[in-house]
Coordinates of C-alpha atoms in Angstrom, one line a residue:
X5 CA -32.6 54.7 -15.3
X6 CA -32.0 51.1 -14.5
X7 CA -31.3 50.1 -11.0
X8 CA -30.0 46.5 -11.9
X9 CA -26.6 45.8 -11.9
X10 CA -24.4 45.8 -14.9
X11 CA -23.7 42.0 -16.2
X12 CA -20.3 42.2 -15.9
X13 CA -20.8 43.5 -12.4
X14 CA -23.5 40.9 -12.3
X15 CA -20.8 38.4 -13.0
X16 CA -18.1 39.5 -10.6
X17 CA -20.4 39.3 -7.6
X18 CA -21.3 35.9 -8.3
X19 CA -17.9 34.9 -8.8
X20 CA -17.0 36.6 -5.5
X21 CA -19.9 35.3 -3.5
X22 CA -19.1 31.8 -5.0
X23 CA -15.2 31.9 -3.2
X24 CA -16.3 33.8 -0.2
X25 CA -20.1 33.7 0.9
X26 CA -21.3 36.7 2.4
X27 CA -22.8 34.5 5.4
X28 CA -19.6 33.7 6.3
X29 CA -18.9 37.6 7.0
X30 CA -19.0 38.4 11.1
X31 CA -22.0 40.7 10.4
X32 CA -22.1 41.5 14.3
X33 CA -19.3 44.1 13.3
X34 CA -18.2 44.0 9.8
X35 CA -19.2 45.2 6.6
X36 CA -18.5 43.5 3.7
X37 CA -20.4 42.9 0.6
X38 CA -21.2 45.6 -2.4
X39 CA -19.9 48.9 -1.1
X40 CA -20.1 51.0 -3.8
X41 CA -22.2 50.5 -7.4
X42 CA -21.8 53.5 -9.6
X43 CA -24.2 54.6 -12.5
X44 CA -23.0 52.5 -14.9
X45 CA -20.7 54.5 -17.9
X46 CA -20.7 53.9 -21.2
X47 CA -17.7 51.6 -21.5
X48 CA -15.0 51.2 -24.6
X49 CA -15.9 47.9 -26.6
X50 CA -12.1 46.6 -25.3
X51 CA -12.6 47.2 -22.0
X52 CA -16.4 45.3 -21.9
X53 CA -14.4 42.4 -23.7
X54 CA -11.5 42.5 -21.2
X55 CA -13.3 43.6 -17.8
X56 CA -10.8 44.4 -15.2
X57 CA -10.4 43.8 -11.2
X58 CA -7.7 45.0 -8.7
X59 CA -7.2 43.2 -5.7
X60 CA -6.1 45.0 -2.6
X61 CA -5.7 45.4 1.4
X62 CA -6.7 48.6 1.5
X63 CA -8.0 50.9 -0.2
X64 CA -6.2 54.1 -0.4
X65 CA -5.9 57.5 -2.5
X66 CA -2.7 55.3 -4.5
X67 CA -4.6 52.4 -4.9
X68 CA -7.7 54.2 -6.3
X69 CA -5.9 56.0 -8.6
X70 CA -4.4 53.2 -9.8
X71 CA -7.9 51.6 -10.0
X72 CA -8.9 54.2 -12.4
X73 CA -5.6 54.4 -14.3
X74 CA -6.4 50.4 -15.0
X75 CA -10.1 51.1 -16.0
X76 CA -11.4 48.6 -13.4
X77 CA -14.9 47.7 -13.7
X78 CA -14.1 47.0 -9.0
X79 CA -11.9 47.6 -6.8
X80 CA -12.2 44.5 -4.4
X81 CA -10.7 45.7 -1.1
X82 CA -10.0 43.2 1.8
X83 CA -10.7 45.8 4.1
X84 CA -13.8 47.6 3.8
X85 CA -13.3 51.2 3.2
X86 CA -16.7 52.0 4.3
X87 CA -16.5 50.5 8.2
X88 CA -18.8 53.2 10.2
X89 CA -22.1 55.1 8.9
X90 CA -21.2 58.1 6.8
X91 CA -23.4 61.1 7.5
X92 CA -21.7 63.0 4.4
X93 CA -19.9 62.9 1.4
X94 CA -17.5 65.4 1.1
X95 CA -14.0 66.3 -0.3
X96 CA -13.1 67.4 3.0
X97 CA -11.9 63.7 4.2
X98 CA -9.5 61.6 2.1
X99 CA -11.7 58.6 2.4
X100 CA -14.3 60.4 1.0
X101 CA -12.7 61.6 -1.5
X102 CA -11.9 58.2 -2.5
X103 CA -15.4 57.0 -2.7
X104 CA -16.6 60.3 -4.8
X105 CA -13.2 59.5 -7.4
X106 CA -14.4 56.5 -8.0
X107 CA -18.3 57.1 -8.3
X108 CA -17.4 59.7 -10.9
X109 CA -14.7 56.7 -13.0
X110 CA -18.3 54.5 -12.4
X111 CA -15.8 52.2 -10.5
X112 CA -17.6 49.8 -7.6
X113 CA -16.3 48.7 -4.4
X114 CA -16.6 45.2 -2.8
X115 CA -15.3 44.0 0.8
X116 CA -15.0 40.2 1.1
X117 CA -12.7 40.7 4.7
X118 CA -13.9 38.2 7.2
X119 CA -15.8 36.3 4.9
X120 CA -12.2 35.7 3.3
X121 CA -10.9 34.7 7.3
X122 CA -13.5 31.9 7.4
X123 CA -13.7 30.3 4.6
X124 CA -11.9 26.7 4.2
X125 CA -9.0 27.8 1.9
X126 CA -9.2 31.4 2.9
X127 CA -6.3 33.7 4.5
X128 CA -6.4 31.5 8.1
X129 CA -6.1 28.2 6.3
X130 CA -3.1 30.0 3.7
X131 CA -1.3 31.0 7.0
X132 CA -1.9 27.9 8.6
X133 CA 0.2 25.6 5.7
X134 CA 2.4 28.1 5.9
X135 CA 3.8 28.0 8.7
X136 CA 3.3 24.1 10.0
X137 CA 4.7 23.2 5.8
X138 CA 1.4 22.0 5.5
X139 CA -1.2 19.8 6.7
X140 CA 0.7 16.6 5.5
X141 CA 2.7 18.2 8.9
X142 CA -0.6 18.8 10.9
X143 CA -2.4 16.2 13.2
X144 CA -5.5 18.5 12.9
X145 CA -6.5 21.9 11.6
X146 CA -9.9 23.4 13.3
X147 CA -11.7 27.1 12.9
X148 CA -10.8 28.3 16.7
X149 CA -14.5 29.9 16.1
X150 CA -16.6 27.9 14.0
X151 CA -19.2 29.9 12.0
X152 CA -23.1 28.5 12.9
X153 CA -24.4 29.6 9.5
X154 CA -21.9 27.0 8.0
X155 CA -22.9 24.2 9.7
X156 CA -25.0 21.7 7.4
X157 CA -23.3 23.6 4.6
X158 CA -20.6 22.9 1.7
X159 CA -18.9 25.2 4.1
X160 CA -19.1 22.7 6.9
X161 CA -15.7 23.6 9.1
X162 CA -15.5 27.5 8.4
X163 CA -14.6 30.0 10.6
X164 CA -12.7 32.3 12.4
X165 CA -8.4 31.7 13.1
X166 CA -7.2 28.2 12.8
X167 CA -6.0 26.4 15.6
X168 CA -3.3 23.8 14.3
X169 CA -1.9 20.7 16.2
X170 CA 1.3 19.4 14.6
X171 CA 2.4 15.8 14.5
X172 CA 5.8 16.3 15.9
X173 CA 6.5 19.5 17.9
X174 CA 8.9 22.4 17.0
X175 CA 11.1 25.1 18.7
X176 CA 10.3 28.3 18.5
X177 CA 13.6 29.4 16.5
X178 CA 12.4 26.9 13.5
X179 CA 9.0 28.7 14.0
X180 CA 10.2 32.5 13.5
X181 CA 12.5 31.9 10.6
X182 CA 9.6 29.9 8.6
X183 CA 7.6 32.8 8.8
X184 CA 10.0 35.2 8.0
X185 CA 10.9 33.3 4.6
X186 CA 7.0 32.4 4.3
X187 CA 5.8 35.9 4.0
X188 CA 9.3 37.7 3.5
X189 CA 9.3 39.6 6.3
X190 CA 13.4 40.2 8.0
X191 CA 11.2 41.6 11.3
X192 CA 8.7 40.3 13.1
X193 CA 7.6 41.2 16.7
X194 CA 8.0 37.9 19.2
X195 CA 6.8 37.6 22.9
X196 CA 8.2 34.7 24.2
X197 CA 7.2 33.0 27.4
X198 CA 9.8 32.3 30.1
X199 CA 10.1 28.9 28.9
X200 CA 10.7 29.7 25.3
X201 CA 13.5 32.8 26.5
X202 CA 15.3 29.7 28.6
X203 CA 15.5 27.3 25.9
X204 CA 15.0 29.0 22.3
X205 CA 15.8 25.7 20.8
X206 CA 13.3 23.1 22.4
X207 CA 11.0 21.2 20.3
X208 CA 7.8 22.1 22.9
X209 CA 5.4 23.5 20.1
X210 CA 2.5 21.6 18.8
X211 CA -0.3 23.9 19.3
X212 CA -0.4 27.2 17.4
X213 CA -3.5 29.5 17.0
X214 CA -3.4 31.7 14.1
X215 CA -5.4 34.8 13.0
X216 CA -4.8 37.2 10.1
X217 CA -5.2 40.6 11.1
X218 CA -6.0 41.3 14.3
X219 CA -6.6 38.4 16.9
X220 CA -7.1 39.1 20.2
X221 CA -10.6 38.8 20.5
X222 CA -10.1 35.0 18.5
X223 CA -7.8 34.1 20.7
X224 CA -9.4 35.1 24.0
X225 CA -9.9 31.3 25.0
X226 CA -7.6 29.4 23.0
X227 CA -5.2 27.2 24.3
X228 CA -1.6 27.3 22.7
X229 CA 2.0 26.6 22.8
X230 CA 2.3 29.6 20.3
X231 CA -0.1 32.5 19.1
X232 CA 0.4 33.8 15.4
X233 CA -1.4 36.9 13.6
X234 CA -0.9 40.1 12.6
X235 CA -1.2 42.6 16.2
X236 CA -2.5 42.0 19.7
X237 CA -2.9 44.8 22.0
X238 CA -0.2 45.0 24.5
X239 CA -2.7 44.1 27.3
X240 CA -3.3 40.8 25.3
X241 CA 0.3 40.1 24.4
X242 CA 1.2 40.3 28.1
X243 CA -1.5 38.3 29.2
X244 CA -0.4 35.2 26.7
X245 CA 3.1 35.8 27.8
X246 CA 2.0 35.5 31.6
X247 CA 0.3 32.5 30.9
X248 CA 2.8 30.7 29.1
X249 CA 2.0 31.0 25.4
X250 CA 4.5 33.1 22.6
X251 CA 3.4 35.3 20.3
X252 CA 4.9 36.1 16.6
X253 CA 3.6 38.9 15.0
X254 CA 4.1 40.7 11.9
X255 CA 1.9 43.9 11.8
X256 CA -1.6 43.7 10.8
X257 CA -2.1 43.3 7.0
X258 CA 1.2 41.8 6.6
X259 CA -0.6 38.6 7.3
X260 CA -3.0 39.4 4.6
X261 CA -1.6 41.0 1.5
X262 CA 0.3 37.7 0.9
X263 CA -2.9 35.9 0.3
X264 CA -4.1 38.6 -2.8
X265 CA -2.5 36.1 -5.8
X266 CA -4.6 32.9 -4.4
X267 CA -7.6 35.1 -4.6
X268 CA -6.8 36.2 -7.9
X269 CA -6.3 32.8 -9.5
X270 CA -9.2 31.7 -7.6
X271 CA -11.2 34.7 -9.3
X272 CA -9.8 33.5 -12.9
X273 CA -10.7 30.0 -12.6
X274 CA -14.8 31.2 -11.6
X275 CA -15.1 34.2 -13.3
X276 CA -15.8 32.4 -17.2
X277 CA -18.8 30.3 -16.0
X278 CA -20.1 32.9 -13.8
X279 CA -20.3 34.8 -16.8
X280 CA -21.9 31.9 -18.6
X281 CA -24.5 32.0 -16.5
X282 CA -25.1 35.6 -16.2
X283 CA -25.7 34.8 -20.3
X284 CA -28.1 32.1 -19.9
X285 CA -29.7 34.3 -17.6
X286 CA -30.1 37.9 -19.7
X287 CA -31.0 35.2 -22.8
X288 CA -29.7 37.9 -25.2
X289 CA -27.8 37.0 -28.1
X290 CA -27.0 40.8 -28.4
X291 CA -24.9 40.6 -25.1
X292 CA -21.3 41.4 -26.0
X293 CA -18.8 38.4 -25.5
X294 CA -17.0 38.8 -22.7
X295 CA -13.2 37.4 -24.6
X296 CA -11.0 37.3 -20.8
X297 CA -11.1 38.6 -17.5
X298 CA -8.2 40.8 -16.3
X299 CA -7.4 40.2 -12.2
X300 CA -4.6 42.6 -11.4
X301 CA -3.2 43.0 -7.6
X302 CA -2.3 46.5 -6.5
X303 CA 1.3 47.4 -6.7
X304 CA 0.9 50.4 -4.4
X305 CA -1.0 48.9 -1.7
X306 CA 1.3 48.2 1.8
X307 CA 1.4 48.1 5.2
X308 CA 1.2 51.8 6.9
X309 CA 3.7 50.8 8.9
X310 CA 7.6 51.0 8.2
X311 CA 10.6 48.9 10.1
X312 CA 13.2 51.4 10.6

């Protein structure tokens, strides 16, 4: 049996690898990449000339049922589902379970995550024009951790959180309800330093970090007038708040999900010439023409958590 990858799985890694390099990644602690690669299954002819992708947060029991309701050729997951070494596969844990459903559809897994964070036009820059209206609002817009394997690079810039300096400060009201409407949130979770309880309506923000997710650890050093992500720990929080920087956030892949519909547009503009060349490169004229590529985005992935 062949150990190569399909082409159309061929095609969907370069297109993926093209929009968010895998050097990029923080390998010291995450793992993206190819997760899963199935045996691949002797497809219908409409589904080779169609292939499908779901985009998702996470990947759940919902969401891979859905996957394999939709025929996906991958599941791309923001999130890897794989995080820590499995010593088994069993039906005895959800996850699992998960990753044995979709062996068995021959559906494959891929985890772009913080390979997605640093990238220039990722999920940090997407927040960041968010919430300062853009950088036609910004004096400057730098990676609060720049990656070293970009430097010299196309990717010259990357890294992780963005730390934005606006050309004419804000109050921290204006701040709150741009992010509410930006990711359409009616709650978010605000710490707000003595000076910002005092006078709510003071134009004393220019400086904001930002950080999908989590970002404490980002944000360890940083310098701010305001701190924006997804959770701190409530050790961090208090810290900030002591020191005289707010904090707005909004629950961890809240400041995520919202990003899924650039990434699938981005996937639909690079999938046809990665396929091109995955052509040239076979050098078959027996290879079946690929007619469209379908990117869907999960309608049953969410936040665990509820407001209530």
């Amino acid at each position: 049996m062949s150990t190569q990858p399909s082409p159309i799985l061929r095609t969907i890694l370069t297109a993926l690898r093209r929009l968010y390099p895998e050097h990029l990644a923080d390998k010291a602690w995450d793992n993206t990449g190819l997760l899963l690669s199935p045996p691949p299954l002797t497809l219908s002819s409409s589904t080779l000339r169609a292939p499908r992708i779901l985009l998702t947060v996470d990947l759940t029991t919902a969401v891979a049922t859905e996957a394999i309701s939709l025929n996906a050729a991958m599941v791309v997951t923001y999130h890897p589902i794989i995080f820590r070494p499995l010593k088994s596969l069993t039906t005895d844990n959800t996850q699992q379970t998960t990753l044995l459903r979709l062996v068995q559809a021959g559906i494959s897994v891929y985890s772009p995550h913080t390979a997605v964070d640093a990238v220039r036009g990722g999920v940090n820059d997407w927040l960041a024009s968010g919430i300062s209206g853009g950088e036609e609002y910004e004096a400057s817009r730098t990676a609060i951790q720049p990656c070293a394997s970009a430097q010299g690079t196309e990717h010259e810039g990357a890294g992780y959180g963005r730390l934005v300096t606006l050309k004419e400060p804000t109050d921290i009201r204006s701040i709150v309800e741009r992010v509410k409407s930006f990711l359409g949130m009616s709650y978010l979770q605000v710490a707000l330093a003595k000076r910002h309880t005092a006078t709510p309506t003071e134009r004393d923000i220019r400086t904001i970090g930002i950080c999908a997710g989590s970002g404490g650890s980002v944000f360890r050093d940083v310098k701010a007038d305001l701190l924006f992500t997804g959770e701190m720990s409530h050790h961090e929080a208090l810290a900030a708040k002591e020191s005289g920087t707010s904090i707005v956030a909004c629950f961890h892949s809240n400041t995520e999900r919202g990003y899924l519909p650039f990434m699938r547009q981005k996937l639909l503009e690079t999938l046809p010439r990665a396929w091109e060349e995955t052509v040239e490169e076979e050098g078959s004229d027996e290879m079946l023409d690929v007619e469209g590529w379908e990117v869907h985005i999960s309608g049953v992935d969410r936040d665990p958590y509820d407001i209530v």
